[in-house]
XYZ file of C-alpha atoms in Angstrom:
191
model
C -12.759 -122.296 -82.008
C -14.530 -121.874 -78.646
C -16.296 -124.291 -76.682
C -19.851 -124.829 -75.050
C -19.837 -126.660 -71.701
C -22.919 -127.285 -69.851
C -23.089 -127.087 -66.239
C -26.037 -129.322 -64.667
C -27.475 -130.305 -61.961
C -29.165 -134.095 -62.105
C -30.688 -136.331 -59.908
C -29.632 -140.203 -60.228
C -33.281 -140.565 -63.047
C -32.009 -137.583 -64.671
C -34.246 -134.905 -63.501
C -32.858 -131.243 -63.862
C -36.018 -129.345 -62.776
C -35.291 -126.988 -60.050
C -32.494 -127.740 -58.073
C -32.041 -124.612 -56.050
C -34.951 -123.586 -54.072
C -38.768 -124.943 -53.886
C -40.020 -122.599 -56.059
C -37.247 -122.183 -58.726
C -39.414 -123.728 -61.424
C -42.982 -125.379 -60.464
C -43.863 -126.037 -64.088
C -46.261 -128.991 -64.723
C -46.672 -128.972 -60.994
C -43.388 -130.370 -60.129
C -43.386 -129.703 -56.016
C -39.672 -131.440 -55.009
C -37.852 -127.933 -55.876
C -34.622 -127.348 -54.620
C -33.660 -130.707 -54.049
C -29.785 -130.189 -54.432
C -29.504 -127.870 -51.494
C -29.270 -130.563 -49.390
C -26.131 -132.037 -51.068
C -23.891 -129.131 -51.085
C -20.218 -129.142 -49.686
C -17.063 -127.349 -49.957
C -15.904 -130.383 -52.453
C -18.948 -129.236 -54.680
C -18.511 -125.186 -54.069
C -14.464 -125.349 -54.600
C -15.255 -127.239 -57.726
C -18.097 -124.817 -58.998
C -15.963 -121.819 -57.801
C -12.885 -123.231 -59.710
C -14.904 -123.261 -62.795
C -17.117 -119.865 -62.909
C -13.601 -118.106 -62.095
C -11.328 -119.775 -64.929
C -13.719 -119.371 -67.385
C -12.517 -116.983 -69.943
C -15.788 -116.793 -71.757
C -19.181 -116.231 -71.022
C -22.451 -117.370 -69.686
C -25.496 -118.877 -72.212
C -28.816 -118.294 -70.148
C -31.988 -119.189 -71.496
C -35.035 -116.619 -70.869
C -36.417 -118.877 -67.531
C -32.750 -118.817 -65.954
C -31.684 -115.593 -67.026
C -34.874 -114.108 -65.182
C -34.411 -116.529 -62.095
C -30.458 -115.641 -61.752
C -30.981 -111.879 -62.538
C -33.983 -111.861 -59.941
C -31.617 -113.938 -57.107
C -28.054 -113.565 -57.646
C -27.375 -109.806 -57.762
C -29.521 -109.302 -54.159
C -26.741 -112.260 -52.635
C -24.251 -109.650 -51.075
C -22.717 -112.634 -48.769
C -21.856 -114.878 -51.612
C -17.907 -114.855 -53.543
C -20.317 -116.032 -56.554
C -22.343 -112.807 -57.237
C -19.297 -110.396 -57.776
C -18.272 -113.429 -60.891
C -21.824 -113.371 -62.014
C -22.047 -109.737 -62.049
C -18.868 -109.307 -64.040
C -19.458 -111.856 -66.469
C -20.721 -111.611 -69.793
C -24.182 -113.359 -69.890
C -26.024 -113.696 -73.779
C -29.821 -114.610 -73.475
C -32.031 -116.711 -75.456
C -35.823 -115.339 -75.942
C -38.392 -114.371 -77.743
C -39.814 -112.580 -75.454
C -37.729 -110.109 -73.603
C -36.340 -106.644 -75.047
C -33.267 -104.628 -74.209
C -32.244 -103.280 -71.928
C -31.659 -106.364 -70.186
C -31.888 -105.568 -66.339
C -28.666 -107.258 -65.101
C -25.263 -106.082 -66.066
C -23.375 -107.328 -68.607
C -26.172 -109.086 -70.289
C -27.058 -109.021 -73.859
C -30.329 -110.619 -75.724
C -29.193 -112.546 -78.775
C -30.478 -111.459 -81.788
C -32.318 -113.296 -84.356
C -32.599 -117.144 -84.273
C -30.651 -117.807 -81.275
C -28.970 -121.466 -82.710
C -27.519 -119.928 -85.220
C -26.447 -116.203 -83.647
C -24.665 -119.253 -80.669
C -22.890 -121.350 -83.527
C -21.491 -117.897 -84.389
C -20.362 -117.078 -80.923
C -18.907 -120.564 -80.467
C -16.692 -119.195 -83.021
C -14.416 -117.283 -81.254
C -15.807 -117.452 -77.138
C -16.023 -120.385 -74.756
C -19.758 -120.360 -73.511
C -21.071 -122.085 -70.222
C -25.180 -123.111 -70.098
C -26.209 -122.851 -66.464
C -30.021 -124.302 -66.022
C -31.755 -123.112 -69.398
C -32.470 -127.051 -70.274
C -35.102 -125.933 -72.893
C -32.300 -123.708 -74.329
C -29.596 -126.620 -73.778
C -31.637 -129.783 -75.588
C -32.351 -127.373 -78.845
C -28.221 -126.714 -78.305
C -27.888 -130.385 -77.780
C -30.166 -131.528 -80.816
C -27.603 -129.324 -83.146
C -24.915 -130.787 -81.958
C -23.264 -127.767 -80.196
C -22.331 -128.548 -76.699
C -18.908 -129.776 -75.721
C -18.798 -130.857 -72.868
C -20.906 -131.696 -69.588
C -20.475 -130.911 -65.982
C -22.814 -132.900 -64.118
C -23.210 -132.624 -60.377
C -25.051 -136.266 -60.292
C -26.842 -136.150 -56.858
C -27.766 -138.913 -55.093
C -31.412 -138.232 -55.373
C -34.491 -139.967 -57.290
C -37.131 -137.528 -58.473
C -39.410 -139.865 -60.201
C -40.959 -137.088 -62.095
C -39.508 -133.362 -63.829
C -38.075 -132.110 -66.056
C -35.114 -134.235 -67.375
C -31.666 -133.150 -69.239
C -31.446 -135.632 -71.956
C -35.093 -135.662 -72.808
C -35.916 -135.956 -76.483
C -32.584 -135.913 -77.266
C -29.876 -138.651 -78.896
C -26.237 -137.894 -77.925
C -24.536 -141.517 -78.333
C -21.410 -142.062 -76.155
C -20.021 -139.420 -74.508
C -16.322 -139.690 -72.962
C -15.739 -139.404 -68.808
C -12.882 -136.963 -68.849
C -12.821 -136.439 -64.666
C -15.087 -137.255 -61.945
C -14.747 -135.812 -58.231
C -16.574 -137.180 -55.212
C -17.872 -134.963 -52.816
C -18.618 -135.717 -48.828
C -22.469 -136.216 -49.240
C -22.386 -138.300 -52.399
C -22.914 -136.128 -55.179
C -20.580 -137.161 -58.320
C -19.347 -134.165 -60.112
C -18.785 -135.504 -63.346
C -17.188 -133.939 -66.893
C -17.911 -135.781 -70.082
C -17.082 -134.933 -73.381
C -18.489 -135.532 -76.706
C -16.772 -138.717 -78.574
C-alpha cells in the first residue's frame, strides 16, 4: 500500500495561499503573495531537497499548481530542483485540461479523480505540492498520510487556509526541524 504525503507551506493562522511569488495565486484578491520567500534557508532547501529526491513515487498536482509549476519550473535552468521535477512522474486533477499535458512526464487522471487517486495509492507513494482545493477533497476522504508543514513565522490574517472545511482530529508529530529564520518544518501523521 502506498502513501499520500502532503507538502505545505503555512503561515502561523494557517494560510496556504501563495507562498512563492506575489502573483502565484491572487484569488479573492489576496495581495500578500509570496510570503515564504523571505524565510528560506539551506535548513529548509536541504530538507525539501532530501525529500523530492527520496521519493520513490510521484507528484499529485491539482489543475492551478500543475499550470503554475509547468509554467515556472521547467524555464529554472539554475535550480538542482527542476532536473527532479522534470523527471518525475506528475498525475493531474481537472476538469478542464486535455492531453497532451505540456510538461513531461505528466498525465491527467481520468474520470473522478478521488477515486482514480485511491487506486493509485494502491501501489505508488504520492506527494501533493500546493493544489489545496485538490488536497481538502483528498483530506475530506480520508486519503492523506502524512503532512509536511513548513510552519512560517508569518500571520496572514486573510487567504486561503489548509485545513479549511475540513475535520482531521489528532494528528501525530513524527519530526520537527528548525530552520535559521524560524520556520518549523514539521511531519505529522494521521493517528
Amino acid at each position: 500500500m502506498g502513501r499520500i504525503t502532503a507538502v505545505e507551506h503555512v503561515t502561523l493562522d494557517g494560510v496556504m495561499q501563495s507562498p512563492g511569488r506575489a502573483d502565484e495565486d491572487t484569488r479573492d484578491g489576496f495581495g500578500l503573495g509570496g510570503w515564504a520567500r523571505r524565510f528560506s534557508d539551506p535548513v529548509q532547501a536541504a530538507a525539501m531537497g532530501e525529500h523530492l529526491t527520496d521519493a520513490h513515487g510521484a507528484l499529485l498536482l491539482g489543475r492551478r499548481t500543475y499550470q503554475d509549476f509547468a509554467g515556472f519550473w521547467p524555464r529554472q535552468t539554475d535550480n538542482p530542483f527542476t532536473e527532479v521535477l522534470d523527471k518525475t512522474q506528475k498525475y493531474v486533477a481537472s476538469r478542464i485540461l486535455t492531453e497532451p499535458l505540456p510538461w513531461q512526464n505528466s498525465t491527467l487522471l481520468p474520470g473522478d479523480a478521488i477515486a482514480t487517486i485511491a487506486e493509485l495509492r494502491q501501489d505508488l507513494d504520492l506527494v501533493v505540492l500546493g493544489s489545496g482545493d485538490l488536497l481538502r477533497s483528498l483530506m475530506r476522504h480520508d486519503l492523506v498520510d502524512e503532512y509536511l508543514l513548513l510552519i512560517n513565522p508569518t500571520v496572514a490574517g486573510t487567504g486561503r487556509r489548509l485545513f479549511d472545511g475540513v475535520e482531521l482530529g489528532d494528528l501525530r508529530l513524527v519530526a520537527s526541524t528548525p530552520t535559521t529564520t524560524g520556520v518549523i518544518i514539521a511531519t505529522y501523521q494521521r493517528g
